[in-house]
Amino acid sequence: MIILETLLQTLKDLWFESGLYAFVTSVDGLKSLAMILISFVFMFLAIKKGFEPLLLLPIAFGMLLTNIPNAGMYHPELWTGMNAAGEHVGIDYLQVMREGGLLDILYMGVKLQVYPPLIFLGIGCMTDFGPLIANPKSFLLGAAAQGGIFFTFILAGLFFTGKEASSIAIIGGADGPTAIYVSSKLLSGGGAIDTGTIALAAYTYMALVPIIQPPIMRALTTKKERSIKMGQLRKVSKTEKIIFPIAVTLIIGSLIPSAAPLVGMLMLGNLFKESGVVSRLVDTAQNAMMNIITIFLGISVGATTKADKVINKEFLLVMLLGVAAFSLGTASGVLLSKLMNKLSGGKINPLIGSAGVSAVPMAARISQKEGAREDPTNFLLMHAMGPNVAGVIGSAVAAGVLLSVFG
Amino acid sequence: MIILETLLQTLKDLWFESGLYAFVTSVDGLKSLAMILISFVFMFLAIKKGFEPLLLLPIAFGMLLTNIPNAGMYHPELWTGMNAAGEHVGIDYLQVMREGGLLDILYMGVKLQVYPPLIFLGIGCMTDFGPLIANPKSFLLGAAAQGGIFFTFILAGLFFTGKEASSIAIIGGADGPTAIYVSSKLLSGGGAIDTGTIALAAYTYMALVPIIQPPIMRALTTKKERSIKMGQLRKVSKTEKIIFPIAVTLIIGSLIPSAAPLVGMLMLGNLFKESGVVSRLVDTAQNAMMNIITIFLGISVGATTKADKVINKEFLLVMLLGVAAFSLGTASGVLLSKLMNKLSGGKINPLIGSAGVSAVPMAARISQKEGAREDPTNFLLMHAMGPNVAGVIGSAVAAGVLLSVFG
Amino acid sequence: MIILETLLQTLKDLWFESGLYAFVTSVDGLKSLAMILISFVFMFLAIKKGFEPLLLLPIAFGMLLTNIPNAGMYHPELWTGMNAAGEHVGIDYLQVMREGGLLDILYMGVKLQVYPPLIFLGIGCMTDFGPLIANPKSFLLGAAAQGGIFFTFILAGLFFTGKEASSIAIIGGADGPTAIYVSSKLLSGGGAIDTGTIALAAYTYMALVPIIQPPIMRALTTKKERSIKMGQLRKVSKTEKIIFPIAVTLIIGSLIPSAAPLVGMLMLGNLFKESGVVSRLVDTAQNAMMNIITIFLGISVGATTKADKVINKEFLLVMLLGVAAFSLGTASGVLLSKLMNKLSGGKINPLIGSAGVSAVPMAARISQKEGAREDPTNFLLMHAMGPNVAGVIGSAVAAGVLLSVFG
Amino acid sequence: MKTWMMLANAAPLFMSEMNGNEKIPFTGIIAVTLTGFAVVFLGLIILIAFVSLLGKFFESRSNKSKPDAPSAPKQEQKPAPKPAPKSPAADLNEEQAVVAAICAAISAMGDAEGTTYAVKSIRPRQASVRGARPAWYMAGLRDNTTPF
Amino acid sequence: MKTWMMLANAAPLFMSEMNGNEKIPFTGIIAVTLTGFAVVFLGLIILIAFVSLLGKFFESRSNKSKPDAPSAPKQEQKPAPKPAPKSPAADLNEEQAVVAAICAAISAMGDAEGTTYAVKSIRPRQASVRGARPAWYMAGLRDNTTPF
Amino acid sequence: MKTWMMLANAAPLFMSEMNGNEKIPFTGIIAVTLTGFAVVFLGLIILIAFVSLLGKFFESRSNKSKPDAPSAPKQEQKPAPKPAPKSPAADLNEEQAVVAAICAAISAMGDAEGTTYAVKSIRPRQASVRGARPAWYMAGLRDNTTPF
Ligand code: NA
Ligand code: NA
Ligand code: NA
């Protein structure tokens, strides 16, 4: 009798505490349910449409987990860096460890700014800077395409605070880890947008690069320009490839120190690869290590997308600004390459300028594809790889500027 | 002269501080020596008898290391969460980092509740829920076998506190990471049993499943029942396999949030696998990541088995209750499958019920073997895999209930 | 107008804050530049000369990163364990997490004493103690070669404090992780030398073993001694190989507890390997896990080599004492093996004594090579592997002594 | 029976009072047990309902599409024909492995012909790095560089 | 225009005052944008200068050494002859892979005879490490789930 | 000699007083050195004793069992016959590799037939895991230990 009563009472308690109850009885619950539906959309895009699944799938799953009411796997209040009185005192990692859920613990690697540089280490192991070394002018296109960041900053600055505008602008870098690095540093989760919002926009548009770029490229170039064939690149010696990452680290690190962690790790990975003497480390850095960190990064960044961070007009604005960022970056790159083509007397195909946004290697592929569309015997890929990898360095420098101003 | 004197003095000091001295001069030393002998037994079982060596070997080695007097690799006093006055204040992770030994640092991943969900991520990558989706009634058997947990809870509740009884009962889940997840949360190391005790019992009996289950299965079934042949399972589409982990996460996570970390990570791993778009992550999650965590988990959980946690009557009681747990789980599963067989008009072979305890995939193989013993043409393996993987989910839900009541 | 002014002002600020400005305007900047040039030397040695590239390349890159002015990737002041008043209060890991750069975060694994034992775990997975078990007298040579540590301690003690002298002496162990383990524990970074200094010396001389050892070996032995052929080693059973790591852990751990983390993990790895039942773990421990930790260890240890730690007379002294350490260790080993040869009636080739310094397996190869130089049919490799692996255990014990006296 | 009555009076309270650090009364033990069973069965029965509905939906869709396009769904679902009933799991998995291996080989050839290029220059390289690394490697390669 | 003047007066201050937690005036936005562009172009132009110089240095050195020793530098730089201009990267790398495989085989033999020690052997061997993996991959999968 | 005497008086104290943050007197240096040597030799001599006893135990056991069952122990210990004395390790291990490979193949076949499930299958398969490995394992071993 008493047992049955207790049982019923307990079940009732469980029901009232359950997410199912929350879903149907509160506005927050309904918002969470909406967020979960949105996470399904991103899962669909990742799995069926192949939208950057390595990141978007874990992010979307983190989004699902964080929006299950009461699941307690992520606690945004631990990350504001404010005490009860609302004063800024810095994140209390001891509290995070005591009270945090699984995704809070994994998110530590984001807030400690560890994951993105380590992913850059792995990317460095897989990147060939040869085409850039062979044609260093490509750096200019990698710089121009950062217009995607800075022009977006102007637009975003009209609606958002400096830190938020920087986080949104960096989407234009078309570089996931850089965007997460900057936004996780600048955003405390107290405002309307958080790291997860930025990451969702960045990876979505990165997947959409093949749709966003071509119309812009065609609109800004003439048929004649698109048909320009470029000569073969010179062979780059192994020694140059070894000196390159060291020099870039030193030069960029000295010029803009806040870019050093990203650029430094990218270049360390590349040095590992080009040195040829530590293939054990190259293998692990680009496989096991990078994959582990990708998982941790994805689900914990996804966890920052609680309903109140996404179901608001700011999210729409971010998505709009994000597509603007990619478009402006593409346009900036193409326009500078048009100018360079003029100055060089018609030797540079302006299609390679769009590759400067990074989004390695997709953007370079699109340059190649658009070129081959005009003339199937036109091989632009290697020429586009130069601006493409230069864009990664350019974005990191731009990130450094934003961090040094607002960080 | 003076040098020789100092040397002798120092050697004398070293001798008095050494474990060798401690072994032979104090009761605690003798107990430690006994514990080390017990660790040898578990090493023998792991190496020569093949008892779950992946976990039992590291656990047994952690047991050896922690019981070497003065080695200081693990400090139980850091983990009680009490201050000097005996008040509960939570674990001071800063102190752990300052004063902890190697195994304390590695144990952080256990206490932060990180290792078990990540191991579940890897397991999810290796699990095929197809047989369960093809025959969803298998869920009932996976639920029934949790009788191993709850009936043991009744027995353990007679001797132990609520938290201890829960930790012991969860052994009946036949699921190592779940048992460690629950017990590391509920046990502070202040009492007579600790996580290591639970893990030792869980993995030992998991290895003994082929000895524990068959007699119970035979006793509870008739020859006729054991000879029942089951039809072939329907083919499950890829889309169903993709929707399944998402739905399970949402449903179970909403119903019983405290089960969300375990179930969520298991299902994320499975989604990775079934999506087919992130094979890099699948590879790393089920190999490098899971192996690293298995090592860290094993030796640090083993480290909690200091002599005072094992050489006591409670340890014996835990081992007894553990075998009871496995037996009760097996019996519950078999009995419900007998009932289901009756209701279905003889279409269900009750041997598959025992597989509901989880212990994947051993328990399912035993169902197969027992079936083939009656009739060599009887193939129950795929039918037993359904309850088998349902048992993993069932145990995680049961763990969630215990954590929500006592956590 | 105003915008241009602001722009110019900002650029001016950036310039004054940049490393380029620091390089050319301050003594510290020039020192940093010098350090960067030194890092290039080590990179050259690692890449072109093959000097232990797995460690020296990351260390040298860490050296580059840490000496870029204002890059803020490593903060030595976080690691002194002193408060503002100069009192010793222990490292504030919460502050490290709040204020640390990337290399500070990675350095936590060094200061928490986690990386070296885990690298030993991987090494244990790759080590074959068979030759040592077959000829246990080899242990004596592994002990004698620790003369490299203790005789160097006498020399270093004349110039340095006890903690510094110990850190320098341990270079003579010819064992990188052991040297980093000891020096990261004893050195707080407040003095003239730090862990990075020790690591640089240790790995440099380890790479130079083929140049340092042979002249000493030839000088201390006669042609006749070098031509001694040694009988074949007995076959060692699998059971002996399994018992060995367990017994060594217990005996050494009991005798000198402060050596337990290093010896314990080395032996756990070896037990994994010899048990033959956990090949998954063996694979990961010696590949993915060890490589990840090698990267983290290398760059963060390299980060401790700020200019003020290297451009001083102490660094030169450390380098001098380092070569003395390797030479003394070699000589001690050879001399004891000469004595053992006398006592055994000419059955022991003294060339195997030098292998006792560890530097596995290079030192053993050199014994082989020197033997084959006198008589091409002389195969000493397996006989030298015994002292070689004994030297690893010997160094760990010596490290334990130094840590127990000064730790 | 008296003890029982006493427990009964305490019961509505004790579930919220239980901190788990002391022994719990027998009523509490039973209540936890029953609650546990109820929640486990409840959860898994909801899953049964969902999975059954899902299965019915897909079966009906698959039946509908069969007459129209008898071969298309076969490709979608794994094409493994199961000839013998013995050890279906092993067979199925070995077949899948073979299929995967063939797919990998075919896609590798496709790559070699350079019809769809782009990053292929990157990937072939990594293919050679990893050399023999298995079935999944070839397939996964393209996506792997993309997201970063 | 008045707003503009007001901003102008504030301008020298606001860059140091900006904490980023509030909206910034339009002048500030533009200043940050220009600064950003300037720094990015400055940085990458320095890199252009450096890399160009580096390239010239190596080309001149390579030209100088060519008449003297026509074959030696070829070995130093990758020996790949590029016959067709299409997808040069792929060609190059496949050849490297073959070279590596052969080297590995040779050096493995060499080791067995105990003649060639030293550093070189590292990489080829790791190639073989990966070569072996798929074999166990399939086989090990089933058992791997056991212990958990 | 006076300094020495002074040190002598301090000696019993200084070992416990040494915090290592200052220079230590010469007596202390020597004492630490001697202590260190003593402990290292002591530790390793204990190991010699243990390992020697262990070896004797196993040799005697192996000798005892030989006359009774001449073929059984051969299987237990590795069956490698050693024809030539040159590079015994390599020979031995290569034979083991072959044996392992064959075992793996056989056990894999056994599995395919579905005859032996259960616990046994765990180890054979892991053997096969290793079976694939020895090729690179031997080769890689030497280099991998080098840097540490
Ligand atoms: Na970019
Ligand atoms: Na279970
Ligand atoms: Na040594």
PDB file of C-alpha atoms in Angstrom, chain B residues 136-203:
ATOM      1  CA  PRO B 136      11.931  -4.232 -30.983  1.00  0.00           C
ATOM      2  CA  LYS B 137      10.263  -6.599 -28.521  1.00  0.00           C
ATOM      3  CA  SER B 138      13.796  -7.521 -27.538  1.00  0.00           C
ATOM      4  CA  PHE B 139      13.725  -4.340 -25.495  1.00  0.00           C
ATOM      5  CA  LEU B 140      11.465  -6.111 -23.032  1.00  0.00           C
ATOM      6  CA  LEU B 141      14.123  -8.717 -22.377  1.00  0.00           C
ATOM      7  CA  GLY B 142      16.749  -6.013 -22.000  1.00  0.00           C
ATOM      8  CA  ALA B 143      14.468  -4.443 -19.401  1.00  0.00           C
ATOM      9  CA  ALA B 144      13.660  -7.689 -17.591  1.00  0.00           C
ATOM     10  CA  ALA B 145      17.317  -8.567 -17.146  1.00  0.00           C
ATOM     11  CA  GLN B 146      17.728  -5.404 -15.088  1.00  0.00           C
ATOM     12  CA  GLY B 147      16.134  -7.529 -12.396  1.00  0.00           C
ATOM     13  CA  GLY B 148      19.772  -8.364 -11.785  1.00  0.00           C
ATOM     14  CA  ILE B 149      20.213  -4.792 -10.644  1.00  0.00           C
ATOM     15  CA  PHE B 150      17.025  -4.230  -8.701  1.00  0.00           C
ATOM     16  CA  PHE B 151      16.685  -7.572  -6.942  1.00  0.00           C
ATOM     17  CA  THR B 152      20.323  -7.242  -5.889  1.00  0.00           C
ATOM     18  CA  PHE B 153      19.499  -3.773  -4.629  1.00  0.00           C
ATOM     19  CA  ILE B 154      16.992  -5.342  -2.265  1.00  0.00           C
ATOM     20  CA  LEU B 155      19.594  -7.770  -0.959  1.00  0.00           C
ATOM     21  CA  ALA B 156      22.364  -5.174  -0.736  1.00  0.00           C
ATOM     22  CA  GLY B 157      20.032  -2.693   0.953  1.00  0.00           C
ATOM     23  CA  LEU B 158      19.866  -5.035   3.930  1.00  0.00           C
ATOM     24  CA  PHE B 159      23.582  -4.592   4.613  1.00  0.00           C
ATOM     25  CA  PHE B 160      24.675  -1.335   3.012  1.00  0.00           C
ATOM     26  CA  THR B 161      23.747   2.325   2.752  1.00  0.00           C
ATOM     27  CA  GLY B 162      21.690   3.512  -0.182  1.00  0.00           C
ATOM     28  CA  LYS B 163      24.705   4.699  -2.155  1.00  0.00           C
ATOM     29  CA  GLU B 164      26.659   1.544  -1.502  1.00  0.00           C
ATOM     30  CA  ALA B 165      23.723  -0.701  -2.266  1.00  0.00           C
ATOM     31  CA  SER B 166      23.194   1.111  -5.559  1.00  0.00           C
ATOM     32  CA  SER B 167      26.849   0.707  -6.472  1.00  0.00           C
ATOM     33  CA  ILE B 168      26.713  -2.989  -5.715  1.00  0.00           C
ATOM     34  CA  ALA B 169      23.415  -3.508  -7.471  1.00  0.00           C
ATOM     35  CA  ILE B 170      24.698  -1.939 -10.677  1.00  0.00           C
ATOM     36  CA  ILE B 171      27.115  -4.859 -10.992  1.00  0.00           C
ATOM     37  CA  GLY B 172      24.044  -6.745 -12.167  1.00  0.00           C
ATOM     38  CA  GLY B 173      23.996  -4.508 -15.221  1.00  0.00           C
ATOM     39  CA  ALA B 174      26.930  -6.562 -16.519  1.00  0.00           C
ATOM     40  CA  ASP B 175      28.331  -3.399 -17.986  1.00  0.00           C
ATOM     41  CA  GLY B 176      31.726  -2.211 -16.805  1.00  0.00           C
ATOM     42  CA  PRO B 177      31.630   1.477 -17.728  1.00  0.00           C
ATOM     43  CA  THR B 178      28.104   1.861 -16.343  1.00  0.00           C
ATOM     44  CA  ALA B 179      29.152   0.270 -13.060  1.00  0.00           C
ATOM     45  CA  ILE B 180      32.184   2.546 -12.801  1.00  0.00           C
ATOM     46  CA  TYR B 181      30.121   5.592 -13.751  1.00  0.00           C
ATOM     47  CA  VAL B 182      27.576   4.970 -11.016  1.00  0.00           C
ATOM     48  CA  SER B 183      29.940   3.863  -8.278  1.00  0.00           C
ATOM     49  CA  SER B 184      32.499   6.633  -8.849  1.00  0.00           C
ATOM     50  CA  LYS B 185      29.670   9.132  -8.473  1.00  0.00           C
ATOM     51  CA  LEU B 186      28.098   7.604  -5.404  1.00  0.00           C
ATOM     52  CA  LEU B 187      31.123   6.361  -3.455  1.00  0.00           C
ATOM     53  CA  SER B 188      33.530   8.854  -1.915  1.00  0.00           C
ATOM     54  CA  GLY B 189      36.080   6.333  -0.768  1.00  0.00           C
ATOM     55  CA  GLY B 190      35.271   7.078   2.839  1.00  0.00           C
ATOM     56  CA  GLY B 191      33.385   3.847   3.438  1.00  0.00           C
ATOM     57  CA  ALA B 192      34.246   0.184   3.275  1.00  0.00           C
ATOM     58  CA  ILE B 193      33.905  -0.162  -0.494  1.00  0.00           C
ATOM     59  CA  ASP B 194      35.074   1.961  -3.394  1.00  0.00           C
ATOM     60  CA  THR B 195      34.875   2.063  -7.176  1.00  0.00           C
ATOM     61  CA  GLY B 196      37.697  -0.440  -7.521  1.00  0.00           C
ATOM     62  CA  THR B 197      35.798  -3.051  -5.538  1.00  0.00           C
ATOM     63  CA  ILE B 198      32.801  -2.683  -7.811  1.00  0.00           C
ATOM     64  CA  ALA B 199      34.920  -2.812 -10.953  1.00  0.00           C
ATOM     65  CA  LEU B 200      36.746  -5.932  -9.819  1.00  0.00           C
ATOM     66  CA  ALA B 201      33.477  -7.718  -9.159  1.00  0.00           C
ATOM     67  CA  ALA B 202      31.868  -6.494 -12.375  1.00  0.00           C
ATOM     68  CA  TYR B 203      34.698  -7.513 -14.689  1.00  0.00           C
TER      69      TYR B 203
END
